[in-house]
XYZ file of N, CA and C in Angstrom:
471
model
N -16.445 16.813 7.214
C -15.676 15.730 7.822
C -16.593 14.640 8.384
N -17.968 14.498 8.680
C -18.970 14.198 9.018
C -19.175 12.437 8.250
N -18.860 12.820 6.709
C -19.088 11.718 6.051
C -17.580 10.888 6.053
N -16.435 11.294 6.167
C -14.922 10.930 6.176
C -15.303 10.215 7.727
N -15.913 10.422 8.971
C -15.992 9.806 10.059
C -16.655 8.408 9.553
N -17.852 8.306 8.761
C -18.755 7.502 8.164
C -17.878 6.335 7.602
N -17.115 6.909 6.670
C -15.857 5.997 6.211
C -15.290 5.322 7.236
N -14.766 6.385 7.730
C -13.464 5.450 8.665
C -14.225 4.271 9.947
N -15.336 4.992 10.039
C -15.993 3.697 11.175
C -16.168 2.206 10.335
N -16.580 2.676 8.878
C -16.447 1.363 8.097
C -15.437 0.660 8.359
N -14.263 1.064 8.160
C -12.810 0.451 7.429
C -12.481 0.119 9.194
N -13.000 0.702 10.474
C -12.675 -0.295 11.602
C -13.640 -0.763 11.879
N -15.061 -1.249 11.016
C -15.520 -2.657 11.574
C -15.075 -3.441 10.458
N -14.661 -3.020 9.932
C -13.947 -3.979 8.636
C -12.673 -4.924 8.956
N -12.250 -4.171 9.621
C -10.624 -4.737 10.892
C -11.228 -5.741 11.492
N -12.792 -5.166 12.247
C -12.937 -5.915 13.551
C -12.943 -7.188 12.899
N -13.741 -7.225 12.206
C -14.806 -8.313 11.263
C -13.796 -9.259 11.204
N -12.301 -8.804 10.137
C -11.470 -9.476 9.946
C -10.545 -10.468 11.215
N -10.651 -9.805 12.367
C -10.120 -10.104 13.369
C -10.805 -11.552 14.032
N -12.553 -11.440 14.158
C -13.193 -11.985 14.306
C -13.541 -12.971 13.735
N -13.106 -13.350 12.416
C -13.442 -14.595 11.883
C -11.810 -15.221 11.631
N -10.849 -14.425 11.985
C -9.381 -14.981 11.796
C -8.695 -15.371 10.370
N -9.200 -14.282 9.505
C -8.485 -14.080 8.464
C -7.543 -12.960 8.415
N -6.714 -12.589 9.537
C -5.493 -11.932 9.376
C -5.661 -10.517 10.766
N -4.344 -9.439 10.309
C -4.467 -8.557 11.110
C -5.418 -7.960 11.342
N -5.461 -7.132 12.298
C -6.582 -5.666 12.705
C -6.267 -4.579 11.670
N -6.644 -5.037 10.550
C -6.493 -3.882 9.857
C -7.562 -3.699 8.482
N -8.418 -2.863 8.273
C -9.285 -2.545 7.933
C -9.075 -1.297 7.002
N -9.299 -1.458 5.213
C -9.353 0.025 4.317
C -10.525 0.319 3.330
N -10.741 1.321 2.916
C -11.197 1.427 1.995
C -10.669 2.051 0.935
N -11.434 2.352 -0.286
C -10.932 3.643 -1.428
C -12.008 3.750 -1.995
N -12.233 5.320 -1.605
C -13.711 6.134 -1.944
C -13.354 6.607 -3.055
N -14.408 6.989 -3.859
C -13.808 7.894 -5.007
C -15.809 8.668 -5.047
N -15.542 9.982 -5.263
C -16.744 10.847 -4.677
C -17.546 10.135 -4.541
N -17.558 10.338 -2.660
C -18.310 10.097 -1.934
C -18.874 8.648 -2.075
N -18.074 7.556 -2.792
C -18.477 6.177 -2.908
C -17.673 5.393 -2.654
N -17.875 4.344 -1.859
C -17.227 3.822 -1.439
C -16.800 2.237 -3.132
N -15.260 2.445 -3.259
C -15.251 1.792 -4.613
C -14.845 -0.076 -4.048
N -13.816 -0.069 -3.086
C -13.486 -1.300 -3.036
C -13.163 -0.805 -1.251
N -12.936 -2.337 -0.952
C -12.491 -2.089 0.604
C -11.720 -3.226 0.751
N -10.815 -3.560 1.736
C -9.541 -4.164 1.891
C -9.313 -4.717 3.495
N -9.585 -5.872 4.054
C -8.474 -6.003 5.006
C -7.425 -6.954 5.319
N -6.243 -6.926 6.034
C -5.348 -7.860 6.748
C -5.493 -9.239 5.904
N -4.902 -9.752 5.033
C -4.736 -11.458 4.834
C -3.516 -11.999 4.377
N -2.361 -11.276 5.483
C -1.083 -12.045 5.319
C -1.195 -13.307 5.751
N -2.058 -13.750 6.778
C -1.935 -15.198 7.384
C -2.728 -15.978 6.545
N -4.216 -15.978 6.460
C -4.960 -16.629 5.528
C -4.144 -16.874 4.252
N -4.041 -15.433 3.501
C -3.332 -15.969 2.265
C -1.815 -16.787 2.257
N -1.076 -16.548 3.459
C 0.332 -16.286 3.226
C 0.899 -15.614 2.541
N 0.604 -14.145 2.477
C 1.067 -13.683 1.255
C 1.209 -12.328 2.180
N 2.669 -12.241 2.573
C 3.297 -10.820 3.114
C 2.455 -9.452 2.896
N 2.305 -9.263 1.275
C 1.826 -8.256 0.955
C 0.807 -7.870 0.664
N -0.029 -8.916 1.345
C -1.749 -8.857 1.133
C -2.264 -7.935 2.688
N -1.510 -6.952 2.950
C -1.932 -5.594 3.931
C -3.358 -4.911 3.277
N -4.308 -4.375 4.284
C -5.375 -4.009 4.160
C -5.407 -3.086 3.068
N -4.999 -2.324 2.838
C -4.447 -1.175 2.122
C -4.205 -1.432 0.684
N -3.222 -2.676 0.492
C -2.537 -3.094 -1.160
C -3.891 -4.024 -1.473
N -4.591 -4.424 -0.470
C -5.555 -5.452 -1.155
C -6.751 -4.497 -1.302
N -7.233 -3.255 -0.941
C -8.149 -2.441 -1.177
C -7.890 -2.025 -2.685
N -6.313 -1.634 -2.998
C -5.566 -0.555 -4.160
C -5.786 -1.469 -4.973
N -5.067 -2.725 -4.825
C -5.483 -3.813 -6.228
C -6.964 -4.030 -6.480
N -8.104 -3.932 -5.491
C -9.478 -4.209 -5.490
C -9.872 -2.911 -6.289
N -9.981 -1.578 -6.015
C -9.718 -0.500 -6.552
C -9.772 -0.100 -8.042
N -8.311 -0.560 -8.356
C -7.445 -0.840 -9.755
C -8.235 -1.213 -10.720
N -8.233 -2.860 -10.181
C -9.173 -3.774 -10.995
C -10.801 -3.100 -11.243
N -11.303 -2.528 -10.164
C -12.546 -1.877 -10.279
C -13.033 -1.174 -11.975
N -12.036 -0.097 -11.426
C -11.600 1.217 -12.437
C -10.982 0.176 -13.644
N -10.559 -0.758 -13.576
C -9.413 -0.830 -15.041
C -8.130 0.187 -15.610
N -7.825 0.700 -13.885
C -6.799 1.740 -14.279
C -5.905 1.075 -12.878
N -4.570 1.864 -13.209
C -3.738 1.253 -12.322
C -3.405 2.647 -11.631
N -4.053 3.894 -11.536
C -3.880 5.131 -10.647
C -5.180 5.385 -9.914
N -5.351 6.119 -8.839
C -6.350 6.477 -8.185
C -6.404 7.645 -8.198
N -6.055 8.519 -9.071
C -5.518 10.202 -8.867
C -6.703 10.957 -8.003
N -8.088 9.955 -8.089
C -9.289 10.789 -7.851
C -10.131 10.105 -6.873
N -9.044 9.162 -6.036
C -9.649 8.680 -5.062
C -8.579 8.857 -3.479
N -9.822 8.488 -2.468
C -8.786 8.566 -1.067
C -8.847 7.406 -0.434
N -8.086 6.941 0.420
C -7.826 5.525 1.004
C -8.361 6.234 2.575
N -9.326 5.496 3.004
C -9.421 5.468 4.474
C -8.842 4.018 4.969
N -7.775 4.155 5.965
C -7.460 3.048 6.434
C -7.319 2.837 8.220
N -7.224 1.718 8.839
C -7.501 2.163 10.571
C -6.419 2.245 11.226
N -5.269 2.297 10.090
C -3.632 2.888 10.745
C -2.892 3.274 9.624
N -1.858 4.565 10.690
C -0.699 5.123 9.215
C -0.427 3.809 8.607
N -0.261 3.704 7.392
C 0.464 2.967 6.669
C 1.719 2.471 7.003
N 2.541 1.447 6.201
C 3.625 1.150 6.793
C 4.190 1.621 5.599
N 5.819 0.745 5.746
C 6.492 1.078 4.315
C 6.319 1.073 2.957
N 5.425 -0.088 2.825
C 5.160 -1.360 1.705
C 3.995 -0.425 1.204
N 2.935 -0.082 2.360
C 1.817 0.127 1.705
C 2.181 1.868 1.674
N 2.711 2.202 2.237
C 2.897 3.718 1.536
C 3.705 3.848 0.309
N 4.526 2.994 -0.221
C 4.902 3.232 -1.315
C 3.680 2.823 -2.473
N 2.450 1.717 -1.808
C 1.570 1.354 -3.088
C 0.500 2.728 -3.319
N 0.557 3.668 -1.818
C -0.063 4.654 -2.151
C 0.374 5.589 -3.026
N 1.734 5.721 -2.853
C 2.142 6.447 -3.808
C 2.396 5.951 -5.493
N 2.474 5.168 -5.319
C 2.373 4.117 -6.725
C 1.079 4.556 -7.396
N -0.187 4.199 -6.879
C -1.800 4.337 -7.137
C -1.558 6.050 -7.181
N -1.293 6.526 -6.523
C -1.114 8.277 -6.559
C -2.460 9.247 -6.136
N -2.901 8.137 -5.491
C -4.294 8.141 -4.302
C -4.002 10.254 -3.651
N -5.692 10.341 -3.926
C -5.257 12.020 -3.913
C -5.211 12.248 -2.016
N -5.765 11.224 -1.340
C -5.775 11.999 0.267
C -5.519 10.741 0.943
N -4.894 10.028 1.953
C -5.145 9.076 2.914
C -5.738 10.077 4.364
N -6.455 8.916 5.080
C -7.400 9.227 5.810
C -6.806 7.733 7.016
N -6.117 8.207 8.182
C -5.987 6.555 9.068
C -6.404 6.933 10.922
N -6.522 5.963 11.001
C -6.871 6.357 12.645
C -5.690 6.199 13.150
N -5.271 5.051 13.429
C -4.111 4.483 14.428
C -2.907 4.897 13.650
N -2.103 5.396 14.853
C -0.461 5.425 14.353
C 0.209 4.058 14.670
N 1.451 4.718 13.760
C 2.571 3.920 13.458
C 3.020 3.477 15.242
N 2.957 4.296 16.314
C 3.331 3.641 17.806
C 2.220 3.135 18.171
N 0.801 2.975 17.739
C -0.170 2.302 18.515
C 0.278 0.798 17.711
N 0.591 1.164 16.390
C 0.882 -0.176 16.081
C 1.835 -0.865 16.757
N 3.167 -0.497 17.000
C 4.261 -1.383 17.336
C 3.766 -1.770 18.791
N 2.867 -0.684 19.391
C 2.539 -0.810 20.745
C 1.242 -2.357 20.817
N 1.013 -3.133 19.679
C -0.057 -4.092 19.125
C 0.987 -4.971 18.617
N 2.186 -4.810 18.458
C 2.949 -6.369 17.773
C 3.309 -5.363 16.511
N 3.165 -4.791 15.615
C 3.158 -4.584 14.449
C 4.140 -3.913 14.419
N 5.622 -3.720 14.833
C 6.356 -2.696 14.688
C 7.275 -2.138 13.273
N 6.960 -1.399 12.787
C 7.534 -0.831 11.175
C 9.120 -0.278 11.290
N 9.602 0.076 12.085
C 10.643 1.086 13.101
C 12.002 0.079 12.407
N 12.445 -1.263 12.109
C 13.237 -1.923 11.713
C 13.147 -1.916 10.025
N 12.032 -1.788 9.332
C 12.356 -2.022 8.177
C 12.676 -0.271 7.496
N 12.165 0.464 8.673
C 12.783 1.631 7.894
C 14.439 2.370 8.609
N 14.705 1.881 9.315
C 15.828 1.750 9.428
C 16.674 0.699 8.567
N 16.345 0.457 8.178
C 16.718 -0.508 6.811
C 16.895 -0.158 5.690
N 15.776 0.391 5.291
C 15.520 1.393 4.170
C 16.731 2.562 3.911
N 16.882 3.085 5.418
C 17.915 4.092 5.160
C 19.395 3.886 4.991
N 19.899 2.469 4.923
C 21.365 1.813 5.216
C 21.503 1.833 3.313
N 22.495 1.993 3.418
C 23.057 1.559 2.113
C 23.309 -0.194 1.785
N 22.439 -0.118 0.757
C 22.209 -1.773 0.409
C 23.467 -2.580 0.532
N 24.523 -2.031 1.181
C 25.480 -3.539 1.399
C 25.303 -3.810 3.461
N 25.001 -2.555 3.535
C 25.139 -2.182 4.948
C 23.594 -2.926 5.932
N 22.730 -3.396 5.278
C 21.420 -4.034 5.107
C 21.351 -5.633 6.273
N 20.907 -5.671 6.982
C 20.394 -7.328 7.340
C 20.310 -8.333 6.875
N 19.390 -8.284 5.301
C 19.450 -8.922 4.324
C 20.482 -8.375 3.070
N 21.581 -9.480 3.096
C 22.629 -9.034 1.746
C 21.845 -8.562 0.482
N 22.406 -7.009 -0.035
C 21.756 -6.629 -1.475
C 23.266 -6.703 -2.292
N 23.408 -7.744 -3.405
C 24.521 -7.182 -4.103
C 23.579 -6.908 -5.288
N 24.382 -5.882 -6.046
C 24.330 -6.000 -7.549
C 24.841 -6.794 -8.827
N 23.911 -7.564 -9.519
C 24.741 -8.252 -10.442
C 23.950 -7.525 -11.928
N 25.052 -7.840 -12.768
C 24.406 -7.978 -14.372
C 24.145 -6.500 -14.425
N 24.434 -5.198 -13.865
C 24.116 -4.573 -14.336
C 23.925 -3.770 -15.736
N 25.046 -3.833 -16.477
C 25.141 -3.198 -17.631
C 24.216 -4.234 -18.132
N 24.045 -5.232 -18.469
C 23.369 -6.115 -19.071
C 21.866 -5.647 -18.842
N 21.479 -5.839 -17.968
C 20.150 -5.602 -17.259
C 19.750 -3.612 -17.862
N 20.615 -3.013 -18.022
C 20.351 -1.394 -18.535
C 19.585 -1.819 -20.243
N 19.863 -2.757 -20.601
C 19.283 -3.263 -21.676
C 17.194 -3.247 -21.737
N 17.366 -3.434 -20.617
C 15.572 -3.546 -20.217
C 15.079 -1.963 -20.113
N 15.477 -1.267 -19.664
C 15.595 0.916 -19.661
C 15.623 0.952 -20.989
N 16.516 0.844 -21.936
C 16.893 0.923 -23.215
C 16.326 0.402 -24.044
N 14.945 -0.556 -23.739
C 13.885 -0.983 -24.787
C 12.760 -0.104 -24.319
N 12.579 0.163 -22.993
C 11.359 0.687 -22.644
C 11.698 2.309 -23.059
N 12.765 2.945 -23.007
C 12.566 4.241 -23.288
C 12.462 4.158 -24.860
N 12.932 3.319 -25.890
C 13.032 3.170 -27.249
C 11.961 2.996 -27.628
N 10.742 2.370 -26.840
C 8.858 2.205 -27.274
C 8.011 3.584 -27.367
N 7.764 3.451 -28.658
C 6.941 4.603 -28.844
C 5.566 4.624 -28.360
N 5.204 3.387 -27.849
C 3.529 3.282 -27.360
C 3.726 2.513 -26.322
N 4.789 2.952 -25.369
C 4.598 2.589 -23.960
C 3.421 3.747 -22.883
N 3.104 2.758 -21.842
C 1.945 3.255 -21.045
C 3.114 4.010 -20.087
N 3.129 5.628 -20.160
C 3.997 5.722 -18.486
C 3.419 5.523 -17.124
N 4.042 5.540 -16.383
C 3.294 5.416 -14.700
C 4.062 6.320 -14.150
């Protein structure tokens, strides 16, 4: 666990760093893959404007692109808090074999960052939602399932 400490002190001066020159949140990642550190990631929703540029999705896409693969089966994410919604689903997406975080999900909200609304969200049935979800076009749209399962040299994920 000696060298996993090694990591994670990275990925929070990586936060700090980010904090310090004011390109986004306190949030700081990496993704090791044995014992190497492959890409690292922090905070640039504000700089970029871009919601989903979290320490974490910008490590996984850094990562990705690394490898030329779009899974991590054989790598771990050190990051300097649980994940939120967004980025735990990209972990599971990447299929990243261990996460590794310091800060929880209440040190966060206890910092501004609170996750606690969008997963109560998550659990409402999409009419029942904050933001209106209707469904349109569906049968139409089953047309897009019905080419991809019909490809004989599709990539699965």
């Amino acid at each position: 666990m000696a060298k996993a400490s090694v990591f994670m002190a990275k990925a929070i001066d990586l936060a700090l760093e980010n904090v310090e020159l004011g390109k986004g949140g306190p949030f700081g990642a990496l993704i090791v893959q044995n014992g190497e550190i492959l890409a690292s990631g922090a905070n640039l929703v504000t700089s970029l404007n871009d919601p989903t540029a979290h320490a974490e999705v910008v490590a996984i896409r850094a990562a990705c692109a690394f490898k030329s693969e779009f899974q991590l089966t054989d790598c771990d994410l050190y990051t300097t808090c649980e994940p939120c919604p967004m980025c735990l689903g990209a972990i599971y997406w990447a299929r990243l074999r261990h996460v590794y975080f310091a800060c929880t999900a209440a040190d966060a909200a206890d910092a501004g960052f609170d996750d606690r609304y969008i997963y109560e969200q998550i659990a409402r049935a999409p009419a029942d939602r904050a933001i209106p979800f209707d469904s349109l076009m569906r049968d139409e749209a089953l047309a897009c399932f019905a080419a991809w399962s019909a490809k004989t040299n599709r990539v699965n994920y």
